[in-house]
Short mmCIF file of C-alpha atoms in Angstrom, two decimals:
data_model
loop_
_atom_site.label_atom_id
_atom_site.label_comp_id
_atom_site.label_asym_id
_atom_site.label_seq_id
_atom_site.Cartn_x
_atom_site.Cartn_y
_atom_site.Cartn_z
CA MET A 1 159.71 47.21 -132.21
CA SER A 2 157.84 44.13 -131.12
CA VAL A 3 155.39 42.25 -133.31
CA GLN A 4 152.58 43.37 -131.00
CA GLU A 5 153.56 47.04 -131.34
CA ARG A 6 153.70 46.73 -135.12
CA LYS A 7 150.25 45.10 -135.21
CA GLU A 8 148.82 47.84 -133.00
CA ARG A 9 150.34 50.52 -135.22
CA GLU A 10 148.93 48.82 -138.35
CA ARG A 11 145.52 48.50 -136.71
CA ALA A 12 145.51 52.19 -135.78
CA ALA A 13 146.51 53.10 -139.35
CA ARG A 14 143.65 50.98 -140.77
CA GLU A 15 141.22 52.64 -138.40
CA ARG A 16 142.39 56.11 -139.48
CA LEU A 17 142.05 55.01 -143.13
CA ILE A 18 138.47 53.82 -142.55
CA VAL A 19 137.49 57.08 -140.86
CA ALA A 20 139.21 59.25 -143.48
CA THR A 21 137.62 57.30 -146.31
CA ALA A 22 134.16 57.48 -144.74
CA ARG A 23 134.57 61.19 -144.23
CA LYS A 24 135.73 61.78 -147.79
CA LEU A 25 132.91 59.71 -149.25
CA ALA A 26 130.34 61.49 -147.07
CA GLU A 27 131.67 64.92 -148.07
CA GLN A 28 131.56 63.95 -151.76
CA GLN A 29 128.28 62.01 -151.93
CA GLY A 30 126.52 62.34 -148.57
CA TRP A 31 126.20 59.93 -145.68
CA ASP A 32 123.74 57.70 -147.55
CA ALA A 33 126.62 56.74 -149.86
CA VAL A 34 128.71 55.53 -146.91
CA THR A 35 128.16 51.80 -146.61
CA THR A 36 130.42 49.15 -145.19
CA ARG A 37 130.59 47.51 -148.62
CA ARG A 38 131.72 50.73 -150.31
CA LEU A 39 134.19 51.48 -147.55
CA ALA A 40 135.66 47.98 -147.76
CA GLU A 41 136.07 48.38 -151.53
CA ARG A 42 137.68 51.81 -151.23
CA ILE A 43 140.15 50.87 -148.50
CA GLU A 44 140.85 47.54 -150.21
CA TYR A 45 140.12 45.41 -147.19
CA SER A 46 137.33 42.91 -146.66
CA GLN A 47 134.18 43.82 -144.78
CA PRO A 48 135.17 41.52 -141.88
CA VAL A 49 138.33 43.61 -141.44
CA LEU A 50 136.21 46.75 -141.36
CA TYR A 51 133.90 45.13 -138.81
CA SER A 52 136.89 44.24 -136.67
CA HIS A 53 137.35 48.00 -136.17
CA PHE A 54 133.76 49.25 -136.13
CA ARG A 55 130.51 47.41 -135.51
CA GLY A 56 128.85 49.36 -138.30
CA LYS A 57 128.11 52.70 -139.85
CA ARG A 58 126.89 54.20 -136.58
CA GLU A 59 130.30 53.73 -134.94
CA ILE A 60 132.03 55.11 -138.02
CA ILE A 61 129.83 58.21 -137.84
CA GLY A 62 130.76 58.50 -134.17
CA ALA A 63 134.48 58.30 -135.00
CA VAL A 64 134.08 61.02 -137.65
CA ALA A 65 132.14 63.12 -135.13
CA LEU A 66 134.90 62.83 -132.53
CA GLU A 67 137.54 63.74 -135.08
CA GLY A 68 135.40 66.67 -136.22
CA ALA A 69 134.85 67.89 -132.65
CA ALA A 70 138.60 67.96 -132.09
CA GLU A 71 139.11 69.87 -135.34
CA MET A 72 136.33 72.32 -134.56
CA ALA A 73 137.71 72.98 -131.07
CA ALA A 74 141.15 73.65 -132.53
CA ALA A 75 139.71 75.95 -135.21
CA LEU A 76 137.66 77.91 -132.66
CA ARG A 77 140.61 78.24 -130.29
CA ALA A 78 142.90 79.40 -133.08
CA ALA A 79 140.36 81.92 -134.33
CA THR A 80 139.59 83.42 -130.93
CA SER A 81 143.13 83.43 -129.55
CA ALA A 82 144.00 86.75 -131.18
CA ALA A 83 140.62 88.43 -130.61
CA ASP A 84 140.84 91.52 -128.43
CA GLY A 85 137.96 91.98 -126.01
CA PRO A 86 134.66 90.18 -125.41
CA ARG A 87 132.82 91.46 -128.49
CA ALA A 88 135.63 90.58 -130.87
CA ARG A 89 136.02 87.17 -129.21
CA VAL A 90 132.31 86.30 -129.46
CA THR A 91 132.02 87.60 -133.03
CA THR A 92 135.12 85.67 -134.06
CA LEU A 93 133.81 82.55 -132.31
CA ALA A 94 130.47 82.76 -134.11
CA ARG A 95 132.11 83.36 -137.48
CA ALA A 96 134.58 80.48 -137.00
CA TYR A 97 131.78 78.13 -135.92
CA LEU A 98 129.64 78.96 -138.95
CA ASP A 99 132.67 78.70 -141.26
CA PHE A 100 133.53 75.27 -139.87
CA ALA A 101 129.96 74.05 -140.41
CA GLU A 102 129.93 75.39 -143.97
CA ARG A 103 133.35 73.96 -144.93
CA ASN A 104 132.70 70.52 -143.36
CA PRO A 105 129.03 69.67 -143.93
CA ALA A 106 129.34 65.88 -143.62
CA VAL A 107 131.50 66.16 -140.51
CA TYR A 108 129.07 68.68 -139.03
CA ASP A 109 126.21 66.28 -139.74
CA ALA A 110 128.12 63.46 -138.05
CA MET A 111 128.67 65.68 -135.03
CA PHE A 112 125.16 67.08 -134.61
CA GLN A 113 122.61 65.57 -136.98
CA LEU A 114 123.31 61.85 -137.23
CA ASP A 115 123.32 59.10 -134.63
CA GLY A 116 126.93 58.26 -133.94
CA GLY A 117 126.13 56.60 -130.63
CA LEU A 118 127.77 59.40 -128.66
CA ALA A 119 126.47 60.80 -125.40
CA PHE A 120 126.14 64.57 -125.12
CA ALA A 121 125.88 66.43 -121.82
CA HIS A 122 126.48 63.30 -119.72
CA GLU A 123 129.24 61.94 -117.53
CA ASP A 124 130.32 59.58 -120.30
CA THR A 125 130.47 62.25 -123.00
CA PRO A 126 133.72 61.68 -124.92
CA GLU A 127 136.50 64.20 -124.29
CA PRO A 128 136.56 65.69 -127.81
CA LEU A 129 132.89 66.69 -127.41
CA LYS A 130 133.49 68.08 -123.92
CA ASN A 131 136.48 70.00 -125.22
CA ALA A 132 134.51 71.52 -128.11
CA PHE A 133 131.84 72.71 -125.68
CA ALA A 134 134.55 74.01 -123.34
CA VAL A 135 135.89 76.25 -126.11
CA LEU A 136 132.44 77.77 -126.54
CA LEU A 137 132.09 78.20 -122.78
CA GLU A 138 135.53 79.79 -122.41
CA ASN A 139 134.61 82.46 -124.95
CA LEU A 140 131.05 83.06 -123.79
CA ASP A 141 131.50 82.86 -120.03
CA GLU A 142 132.08 86.56 -119.44
CA VAL A 143 129.16 87.70 -121.64
CA ALA A 144 126.49 85.45 -120.12
CA GLY A 145 125.14 88.30 -118.03
CA ASP A 146 124.34 88.76 -114.38
CA GLY A 147 122.40 85.91 -112.85
CA VAL A 148 122.74 83.71 -115.94
CA HIS A 149 124.59 80.44 -115.60
CA PRO A 150 127.43 80.53 -118.18
CA ALA A 151 126.90 76.92 -119.32
CA LEU A 152 123.19 77.54 -119.89
CA PHE A 153 123.95 80.71 -121.84
CA THR A 154 126.53 78.77 -123.89
CA GLU A 155 123.93 76.11 -124.72
CA VAL A 156 121.48 78.74 -125.95
CA PHE A 157 124.14 80.56 -127.98
CA TRP A 158 125.34 77.25 -129.45
CA ALA A 159 121.75 76.31 -130.32
CA ALA A 160 121.35 79.62 -132.15
CA LEU A 161 124.60 79.07 -134.08
CA HIS A 162 123.54 75.52 -134.92
CA GLY A 163 120.18 76.80 -136.15
CA LEU A 164 121.86 79.39 -138.36
CA ALA A 165 124.27 76.79 -139.75
CA THR A 166 121.66 74.14 -140.52
CA LEU A 167 118.94 76.47 -141.80
CA THR A 168 121.37 78.29 -144.09
CA ARG A 169 122.74 75.04 -145.46
CA ALA A 170 119.23 73.72 -146.05
CA GLY A 171 118.38 76.82 -148.08
CA ARG A 172 115.84 78.03 -145.51
CA LEU A 173 117.86 81.20 -144.84
CA PRO A 174 119.56 83.21 -147.60
CA PRO A 175 123.34 82.89 -147.22
CA GLU A 176 123.99 86.52 -148.12
CA GLU A 177 122.47 87.58 -144.77
CA THR A 178 124.64 85.27 -142.64
CA GLU A 179 126.92 88.06 -141.43
CA ARG A 180 123.99 90.26 -140.40
CA ARG A 181 122.32 87.36 -138.57
CA MET A 182 125.55 86.63 -136.74
CA GLU A 183 125.94 90.30 -135.74
CA LEU A 184 122.36 90.35 -134.50
CA LEU A 185 123.03 87.23 -132.46
CA VAL A 186 126.11 88.81 -130.89
CA ASP A 187 124.41 92.18 -130.31
CA ARG A 188 121.12 90.92 -128.89
CA LEU A 189 121.86 87.59 -127.28
CA ALA A 190 125.32 88.34 -125.91
CA MET A 191 124.35 92.02 -125.48
CA ILE A 192 127.88 93.31 -126.00
#
């Protein structure tokens, strides 16, 4: 292994450490607790080293969001792969989405609530975000209905899931009714 390859490997490892540490700190104490000073202390590198990887907190949030999008896409694909038929697939998709949001609140916030500097619904949207949307589209395509563009239907369904996830987490909706809300969403919006 060349010196250059070793340096690149070490740099990639530091970057993963920064992202993992930011994510852990955000999950434990919220995103307000994630500062470059705290991250530098926790990873035991100087702030200039941290800044050599990320220009600031916004880019770190973006890196966590991309990692989270990849994880969410994998979780949704795994959950829906064994579902038999459109109704089971859509119900499983909705449940897996809401479970992911509940289990990973700081990551979910990085993906959809905070400014991570990432473009959504544009040509330059990063692949992990496109892939996460593609998983939704793959599972919702056949239930969009006649004359309804599948991507538009997917956006509306996603917006409804996002609303359920964020309103439940904020205490605006009682969590004990989550399953009934999800069933209503599948029954009435997907009409299956």
